[in-house]
Amino acid sequence: MTEIIEKKRDKYALSKKEIEFFVAGVTDRSIPDYQISALLMAIVLNGMNRQETLLLTDAMAKSGDMLDLSALPHTADKHSTGGVGDKTSLIAVPAAAALGCTVAKMSGRGLGFTGGTVDKLEAIAGYRTAVSAEEFKETAKRQGICIVGQSGDFAPADKRLYALRDVTATVNSIPLIASSIMSKKLAAGAETIVLDVKYGSGAFMKTPEEAESLAREMVEIGRGAGRKTAALITDMNSPLGLAVGNALEVTEAANVLKGNGPEDLRRISVLLAARMYQLSFGVSEEESLSAAERVISDGSALKKLCGAVEAMGGDSKLITGEHEFPAAGARLEVYAESGGYITSVNCENIGKAASLTGAGRERLEDRLDYSAGIILNKKYGDYTEKGERLAVLYGAKERLRDAAQELLSAFEIGADKPPESRLVYKIIC
Ligand code: URA
């Protein structure tokens, strides 16, 4: 291990054998934390070439369970690098399933200021997010769609590396982020992978250029592993849609599937579903876009989501709107302290405000209030009068004052109309 660290310190590329030795030692714990951390820092400082990144991803993917989905037709997966108000999975996944893709998706929970699909699904009464690999595959085969939390032991090498990176200032490295995300995606088994790489105040990557480098690396890793892979690079300088918080986001996603709902959310979801369909079936971009629009407007994507919810024991009437989600304990309106244009909405502060209402967790063991969260009335670029409503907060009464302060700190209001934001920066395909 010392020789491997020296080699990377001196800017040499590591061989397949060295990378496999490293990942095996991370997984079986024969390499101590201090040596792993030293190599991680050398990688942050001196980088990895594409071949090394591919080898590292492959070894991490194979460090634990690998799901075999080869018996299922047109398997497709999507992954977002994380954001605030990002409920695109609840729209794009059923839309792709309605187009004939099999989407067997393992999603994550939110942590800190970002949300996670599993938490949103658990807001639906009865929905089971922890199922066996057999039930997961069987449901995907029968319904064309199954969304659950991670079960089994996927990419255990990444679990250990990620925990160490978090405390050794070695998260921020494109080869390390790309291999971390893609090792889990490769282990999850789908033949098509569509990535939504976010940039901005609510994302890991702060600029579109950084997001593009990460996206290109991940697309090359996917292709190198024989998967059909594409990436959208999208803006996370504003929350997607107007709802942040679990039940509120499920309702907003269902509204999009009923032909209503905010345009930014609808657009990104259509692009993601279309790309999953395009790569899976080899149709043209134009055809895939109109097909994705069609399955949303004719209600077939909504039907797929209801089927997916019922298959996991959830109450699909919460999706159709025949039943209502339990109401929050209290609501609090937040008003603009000055008039003008909204020149910036700091997504991280919005995510933190949502957490303070009870919609998110600061520690993994925190319990969520599924009815808590935020409905925004104003977004980036909108005009507001002083005293006009910016948002409504929902949650337990005693939590809402602090959340309101945090929310207000997210808004910057100025005299000049800010430039139009660009929702999609680029598509790498
Ligand atoms: N998400 C991951 O899974 N890994 C990273 O390194 C960054 C984001």
Coordinates of C-alpha atoms and ligand atoms in Angstrom, one line a residue:
M1 CA 0.0 0.0 0.0
T2 CA 2.9 2.4 0.8
E3 CA 4.2 1.9 -2.8
I4 CA 0.8 2.7 -4.2
I5 CA 0.5 5.9 -2.2
E6 CA 4.1 6.9 -3.3
K7 CA 3.2 6.3 -6.9
K8 CA 0.1 8.5 -6.8
R9 CA 2.0 11.1 -4.8
D10 CA 4.6 11.2 -7.6
K11 CA 1.8 11.6 -10.2
Y12 CA 2.1 8.1 -11.8
A13 CA -1.0 6.3 -13.0
L14 CA -2.0 3.2 -11.0
S15 CA -2.3 -0.2 -12.7
K16 CA -5.3 -2.5 -12.7
K17 CA -3.6 -4.8 -10.1
E18 CA -2.8 -1.9 -7.8
I19 CA -6.4 -0.5 -8.0
E20 CA -7.9 -3.9 -7.4
F21 CA -5.5 -4.5 -4.4
F22 CA -6.6 -1.1 -2.9
V23 CA -10.4 -1.7 -3.3
A24 CA -10.1 -5.3 -2.0
G25 CA -8.2 -4.0 1.1
V26 CA -10.8 -1.2 1.6
T27 CA -13.6 -3.8 1.5
D28 CA -12.1 -6.5 3.7
R29 CA -10.7 -3.8 6.1
S30 CA -7.1 -5.0 5.7
I31 CA -5.9 -1.5 4.8
P32 CA -6.1 1.0 7.7
D33 CA -8.0 4.3 7.5
Y34 CA -4.7 6.4 7.5
Q35 CA -3.3 4.7 4.4
I36 CA -6.7 4.9 2.6
S37 CA -6.9 8.6 3.5
A38 CA -3.4 9.3 2.3
L39 CA -4.2 7.8 -1.1
L40 CA -7.5 9.6 -1.4
M41 CA -5.7 12.9 -0.8
A42 CA -3.0 12.0 -3.4
I43 CA -5.9 11.3 -5.9
V44 CA -7.6 14.7 -5.0
L45 CA -4.3 16.5 -5.7
N46 CA -2.9 14.6 -8.6
G47 CA -6.1 13.2 -10.2
M48 CA -6.7 10.0 -12.1
N49 CA -6.8 9.4 -15.8
R50 CA -9.9 8.0 -17.5
Q51 CA -8.5 4.4 -17.4
E52 CA -7.7 4.6 -13.7
T53 CA -11.2 6.0 -13.0
L54 CA -12.8 3.2 -15.0
L55 CA -10.8 0.6 -13.2
L56 CA -11.6 2.1 -9.8
T57 CA -15.3 2.2 -10.5
D58 CA -15.4 -1.3 -11.8
A59 CA -13.6 -2.7 -8.7
M60 CA -15.9 -0.7 -6.4
A61 CA -19.0 -1.9 -8.2
K62 CA -17.8 -5.5 -7.9
S63 CA -16.9 -5.1 -4.2
G64 CA -20.4 -6.3 -3.1
D65 CA -23.8 -7.5 -4.5
M66 CA -24.4 -6.9 -8.2
L67 CA -28.1 -7.0 -9.3
D68 CA -28.7 -9.2 -12.3
L69 CA -31.5 -7.6 -14.3
S70 CA -30.6 -9.3 -17.6
A71 CA -33.9 -11.3 -17.7
L72 CA -35.9 -8.0 -17.8
P73 CA -36.5 -6.1 -21.1
H74 CA -35.1 -2.6 -21.7
T75 CA -34.0 -1.9 -18.1
A76 CA -33.4 1.8 -17.5
D77 CA -32.3 3.8 -14.4
K78 CA -32.0 7.5 -13.7
H79 CA -29.9 9.2 -11.1
S80 CA -29.8 12.8 -9.9
T81 CA -26.8 14.1 -8.1
G82 CA -29.2 15.7 -5.6
G83 CA -31.0 18.9 -5.0
V84 CA -33.9 20.7 -3.4
G85 CA -37.5 20.1 -4.6
D86 CA -36.1 17.5 -7.0
K87 CA -39.1 15.1 -7.4
T88 CA -38.3 14.2 -11.1
S89 CA -38.0 10.5 -10.3
L90 CA -41.7 10.4 -9.4
I91 CA -42.6 11.7 -12.9
A92 CA -39.8 10.5 -15.2
V93 CA -39.7 6.9 -13.9
P94 CA -43.4 6.2 -14.4
A95 CA -43.3 8.0 -17.8
A96 CA -40.3 5.9 -18.9
A97 CA -42.2 2.8 -17.7
A98 CA -45.3 3.8 -19.6
L99 CA -43.0 4.0 -22.7
G100 CA -42.0 0.3 -22.3
C101 CA -38.8 0.7 -20.2
T102 CA -38.4 -1.6 -17.2
V103 CA -37.4 0.7 -14.3
A104 CA -36.1 -1.2 -11.3
K105 CA -34.9 1.7 -9.2
M106 CA -33.2 1.8 -5.9
S107 CA -33.3 5.3 -4.4
G108 CA -31.8 7.1 -1.5
R109 CA -32.9 9.1 1.5
G110 CA -32.4 12.8 1.9
L111 CA -29.7 14.1 4.3
G112 CA -28.9 17.6 5.3
F113 CA -30.5 20.1 2.9
T114 CA -31.2 17.7 0.1
G115 CA -34.3 15.5 -0.3
G116 CA -34.4 11.8 -1.3
T117 CA -37.0 9.8 -3.2
V118 CA -37.4 7.1 -0.5
D119 CA -38.6 9.7 2.0
K120 CA -41.1 11.0 -0.4
L121 CA -42.4 7.5 -1.1
E122 CA -42.7 6.8 2.6
A123 CA -45.0 9.8 2.9
I124 CA -47.6 7.6 1.1
A125 CA -49.4 5.5 3.7
G126 CA -48.6 1.8 3.5
Y127 CA -45.7 2.1 0.9
R128 CA -43.0 -0.4 1.7
T129 CA -39.5 0.8 0.6
A130 CA -37.6 -2.2 2.0
V131 CA -38.2 -5.3 0.0
S132 CA -36.1 -8.4 -0.9
A133 CA -34.1 -8.4 -4.2
E134 CA -36.5 -11.2 -5.4
E135 CA -39.7 -9.1 -4.8
F136 CA -38.0 -6.0 -6.3
K137 CA -37.2 -7.9 -9.5
E138 CA -40.5 -9.7 -9.6
T139 CA -42.4 -6.4 -9.2
A140 CA -40.4 -4.7 -11.9
K141 CA -41.0 -7.6 -14.2
R142 CA -44.8 -7.6 -13.6
Q143 CA -45.4 -3.8 -13.5
G144 CA -42.5 -2.5 -15.5
I145 CA -41.6 -0.3 -12.5
C146 CA -40.5 -0.7 -9.0
I147 CA -39.0 2.0 -6.8
V148 CA -37.6 1.1 -3.4
G149 CA -34.7 2.0 -1.0
Q150 CA -31.3 0.3 -1.2
S151 CA -31.3 -3.2 0.1
G152 CA -28.4 -5.7 0.0
D153 CA -24.8 -4.8 0.1
F154 CA -24.1 -2.6 -2.9
A155 CA -20.6 -1.2 -3.4
P156 CA -19.4 -1.6 0.2
A157 CA -16.0 -0.2 -0.8
D158 CA -17.7 3.1 -1.6
K159 CA -19.5 3.1 1.8
R160 CA -16.1 3.0 3.6
L161 CA -14.4 5.4 1.1
Y162 CA -17.3 7.9 1.3
A163 CA -17.3 8.0 5.1
L164 CA -13.5 8.7 5.1
R165 CA -13.8 11.3 2.3
D166 CA -16.4 13.1 4.4
V167 CA -13.9 13.7 7.3
T168 CA -10.7 14.1 5.4
A169 CA -11.6 16.9 3.0
T170 CA -11.4 14.6 0.0
V171 CA -15.0 14.6 -1.3
N172 CA -14.3 17.2 -4.0
S173 CA -12.6 15.3 -6.7
I174 CA -14.2 14.4 -10.1
P175 CA -12.7 10.9 -10.3
L176 CA -13.7 10.1 -6.8
I177 CA -17.3 11.5 -7.1
A178 CA -17.8 9.9 -10.5
S179 CA -16.5 6.5 -9.4
S180 CA -18.6 6.7 -6.2
I181 CA -21.9 7.4 -8.0
M182 CA -21.3 5.1 -11.0
S183 CA -20.1 2.1 -8.9
K184 CA -23.5 2.1 -7.3
K185 CA -25.3 2.5 -10.6
L186 CA -23.4 -0.3 -12.3
A187 CA -24.1 -2.6 -9.3
A188 CA -27.8 -1.7 -9.7
G189 CA -27.8 -3.5 -13.0
A190 CA -29.7 -1.4 -15.6
E191 CA -28.5 -1.4 -19.2
T192 CA -29.5 2.3 -19.7
I193 CA -28.4 5.0 -17.2
V194 CA -29.6 8.6 -17.5
L195 CA -27.9 11.1 -15.1
D196 CA -29.2 14.5 -14.0
V197 CA -26.1 16.4 -13.0
K198 CA -27.0 19.5 -11.1
Y199 CA -25.1 22.7 -10.7
G200 CA -25.7 25.8 -8.6
S201 CA -26.3 26.8 -5.0
G202 CA -28.3 23.7 -4.2
A203 CA -25.8 21.3 -5.7
F204 CA -22.4 19.7 -5.2
M205 CA -21.0 21.4 -8.3
K206 CA -21.3 25.1 -8.1
T207 CA -20.7 25.9 -11.8
P208 CA -22.0 24.4 -15.1
E209 CA -18.4 23.8 -16.2
E210 CA -17.6 21.7 -13.2
A211 CA -20.9 19.8 -13.6
E212 CA -20.0 19.2 -17.3
S213 CA -16.6 17.7 -16.4
L214 CA -18.3 15.4 -13.8
A215 CA -21.1 14.4 -16.3
R216 CA -18.6 13.6 -19.1
E217 CA -16.5 11.4 -16.7
M218 CA -19.6 9.5 -15.6
V219 CA -21.0 9.0 -19.1
E220 CA -17.6 7.6 -20.2
I221 CA -17.5 5.3 -17.2
G222 CA -21.0 4.0 -18.0
R223 CA -20.1 3.5 -21.6
G224 CA -16.8 1.8 -20.7
A225 CA -18.8 -0.6 -18.6
G226 CA -21.1 -1.4 -21.6
R227 CA -24.1 0.6 -20.4
K228 CA -26.0 3.1 -22.6
T229 CA -25.4 6.3 -20.7
A230 CA -26.3 10.0 -21.1
A231 CA -26.4 13.0 -18.8
L232 CA -28.4 16.2 -18.5
I233 CA -26.7 19.1 -16.9
T234 CA -29.4 21.2 -15.2
D235 CA -29.7 24.2 -13.0
M236 CA -30.1 23.9 -9.2
N237 CA -29.9 27.6 -8.4
S238 CA -33.6 27.5 -7.7
P239 CA -35.6 24.6 -6.3
L240 CA -37.4 22.5 -8.9
G241 CA -41.1 23.3 -8.9
L242 CA -42.8 25.1 -6.0
A243 CA -43.0 22.3 -3.3
V244 CA -40.2 21.2 -0.9
G245 CA -41.1 18.5 1.6
N246 CA -42.3 14.9 1.2
A247 CA -46.1 14.8 0.9
L248 CA -46.1 18.2 -0.7
E249 CA -43.7 17.0 -3.4
V250 CA -45.6 13.8 -4.0
T251 CA -48.7 15.9 -4.6
E252 CA -46.8 18.3 -7.0
A253 CA -45.4 15.3 -8.9
A254 CA -48.9 13.8 -9.2
N255 CA -50.2 17.2 -10.5
V256 CA -47.6 17.1 -13.3
L257 CA -48.7 13.6 -14.2
K258 CA -52.3 15.0 -14.4
G259 CA -51.2 17.7 -16.9
N260 CA -50.8 20.5 -14.3
G261 CA -47.9 21.5 -12.2
P262 CA -44.9 23.8 -12.7
E263 CA -43.3 24.0 -16.1
D264 CA -39.6 23.7 -14.9
L265 CA -40.4 20.4 -13.2
R266 CA -42.4 19.1 -16.1
R267 CA -39.7 20.0 -18.6
I268 CA -36.8 18.3 -16.8
S269 CA -39.0 15.2 -16.1
V270 CA -40.0 14.9 -19.8
L271 CA -36.3 15.3 -20.9
L272 CA -35.2 12.6 -18.5
A273 CA -38.0 10.1 -19.5
A274 CA -37.4 10.8 -23.2
R275 CA -33.7 10.1 -22.9
M276 CA -34.3 6.8 -21.0
Y277 CA -36.7 5.8 -23.8
Q278 CA -34.4 7.0 -26.6
L279 CA -31.4 5.1 -25.4
S280 CA -33.4 2.0 -24.5
F281 CA -35.2 1.7 -27.8
G282 CA -32.9 3.5 -30.2
V283 CA -35.7 6.0 -31.4
S284 CA -34.9 9.5 -32.5
E285 CA -34.7 12.5 -30.1
E286 CA -37.9 14.0 -31.6
E287 CA -39.9 10.8 -31.4
S288 CA -38.8 10.2 -27.8
L289 CA -39.7 13.7 -26.7
S290 CA -43.2 13.6 -28.2
A291 CA -43.7 10.1 -26.8
A292 CA -42.8 11.3 -23.3
E293 CA -45.1 14.3 -23.6
R294 CA -47.9 11.9 -24.8
V295 CA -47.7 9.4 -21.9
I296 CA -47.9 12.3 -19.5
S297 CA -50.9 14.0 -21.2
D298 CA -52.9 10.8 -21.8
G299 CA -52.6 9.7 -18.2
S300 CA -50.6 6.5 -18.8
A301 CA -47.7 7.7 -16.7
L302 CA -50.0 8.5 -13.8
K303 CA -51.5 5.0 -14.1
K304 CA -48.0 3.5 -13.9
L305 CA -47.2 5.5 -10.8
C306 CA -50.5 4.3 -9.2
G307 CA -49.6 0.7 -10.1
A308 CA -46.1 1.1 -8.6
V309 CA -47.6 2.5 -5.4
E310 CA -50.2 -0.3 -5.1
A311 CA -47.6 -3.0 -5.7
M312 CA -45.6 -1.7 -2.7
G313 CA -48.8 -1.6 -0.5
G314 CA -49.2 2.2 -0.8
D315 CA -52.5 4.1 -1.0
S316 CA -52.7 5.1 -4.7
K317 CA -55.8 7.3 -4.0
L318 CA -53.3 9.8 -2.5
I319 CA -51.8 10.0 -6.0
T320 CA -55.1 10.3 -7.9
G321 CA -56.3 12.9 -5.3
E322 CA -59.3 10.8 -4.1
H323 CA -57.6 10.7 -0.7
E324 CA -55.8 13.6 1.0
F325 CA -52.5 13.5 2.8
P326 CA -52.8 14.3 6.5
A327 CA -52.6 18.0 7.1
A328 CA -49.7 19.7 8.8
G329 CA -50.0 20.8 12.4
A330 CA -49.7 24.5 11.5
R331 CA -49.0 26.9 8.6
L332 CA -47.1 30.2 8.5
E333 CA -47.0 32.7 5.7
V334 CA -43.7 34.4 4.9
Y335 CA -43.8 37.9 3.4
A336 CA -41.2 39.9 1.4
E337 CA -39.4 42.5 3.6
S338 CA -38.8 44.8 0.5
G339 CA -40.1 45.1 -3.0
G340 CA -38.3 44.3 -6.2
Y341 CA -37.1 41.4 -8.3
I342 CA -36.0 38.1 -6.8
T343 CA -32.4 38.2 -7.9
S344 CA -31.3 35.0 -6.1
V345 CA -32.8 32.1 -4.2
N346 CA -30.2 30.2 -2.3
C347 CA -31.3 26.6 -2.6
E348 CA -29.2 25.4 0.3
N349 CA -31.1 27.8 2.6
I350 CA -34.4 26.7 1.2
G351 CA -33.4 23.1 1.9
K352 CA -32.3 23.9 5.4
A353 CA -35.6 25.8 6.0
A354 CA -37.5 22.7 4.8
S355 CA -35.5 20.6 7.2
L356 CA -36.3 23.0 10.1
T357 CA -40.0 22.5 9.4
G358 CA -39.5 18.8 10.0
A359 CA -39.4 17.7 6.3
G360 CA -35.7 16.7 6.4
R361 CA -33.2 15.2 8.9
E362 CA -30.0 16.5 10.3
R363 CA -29.0 13.0 11.5
L364 CA -29.8 9.7 9.9
E365 CA -31.9 8.6 12.9
D366 CA -34.1 11.8 12.9
R367 CA -37.9 11.1 12.3
L368 CA -39.6 13.1 9.6
D369 CA -42.9 15.0 9.6
Y370 CA -44.1 14.0 6.1
S371 CA -46.7 16.8 6.0
A372 CA -44.0 19.4 6.7
G373 CA -42.4 21.6 4.1
I374 CA -42.6 24.7 2.0
I375 CA -44.8 25.9 -0.9
L376 CA -43.0 28.8 -2.7
N377 CA -45.1 31.6 -4.1
K378 CA -42.1 33.4 -5.6
K379 CA -39.1 32.1 -7.5
Y380 CA -35.9 33.5 -9.1
G381 CA -36.8 36.3 -11.5
D382 CA -40.3 37.0 -10.2
Y383 CA -41.3 40.5 -9.0
T384 CA -42.6 41.0 -5.5
E385 CA -44.2 44.0 -3.7
K386 CA -43.0 44.6 -0.1
G387 CA -45.3 42.5 2.1
E388 CA -46.3 40.1 -0.7
R389 CA -46.3 36.4 0.2
L390 CA -43.0 34.6 -0.7
A391 CA -44.0 31.2 0.7
V392 CA -46.1 29.2 3.1
L393 CA -44.4 26.9 5.6
Y394 CA -46.1 23.8 7.0
G395 CA -45.2 21.8 10.0
A396 CA -45.4 21.7 13.8
K397 CA -46.1 25.2 15.1
E398 CA -43.0 25.5 17.3
R399 CA -40.7 24.7 14.4
L400 CA -42.0 27.3 11.9
R401 CA -40.5 30.6 13.3
D402 CA -36.9 29.3 12.8
A403 CA -37.8 27.9 9.5
A404 CA -39.2 31.3 8.4
Q405 CA -36.0 33.0 9.3
E406 CA -33.9 30.6 7.3
L407 CA -36.3 30.9 4.4
L408 CA -36.1 34.7 4.4
S409 CA -32.3 34.5 4.3
A410 CA -32.6 32.5 1.0
F411 CA -34.1 35.4 -0.9
E412 CA -32.2 38.3 -2.4
I413 CA -34.4 41.1 -3.7
G414 CA -33.0 43.9 -6.0
A415 CA -34.2 46.7 -8.3
D416 CA -33.1 45.1 -11.6
K417 CA -34.6 42.1 -13.3
P418 CA -32.0 39.3 -13.2
P419 CA -31.0 37.4 -16.4
E420 CA -33.2 34.5 -17.4
S421 CA -31.9 31.3 -15.9
R422 CA -31.0 28.4 -18.2
L423 CA -32.8 25.3 -16.9
V424 CA -30.8 22.9 -19.1
Y425 CA -27.1 23.8 -19.7
K426 CA -26.2 20.9 -21.9
I427 CA -27.1 17.3 -22.7
I428 CA -24.1 14.8 -23.0
C429 CA -25.1 11.9 -25.1
Ligands
URA1 N1 -22.9 11.2 -4.2 C1 -22.2 10.0 -4.1 O1 -22.8 8.9 -4.0 N2 -20.9 10.0 -4.0 C2 -20.1 11.2 -4.1 O2 -18.9 11.1 -4.0 C3 -20.8 12.4 -4.2 C4 -22.2 12.3 -4.3

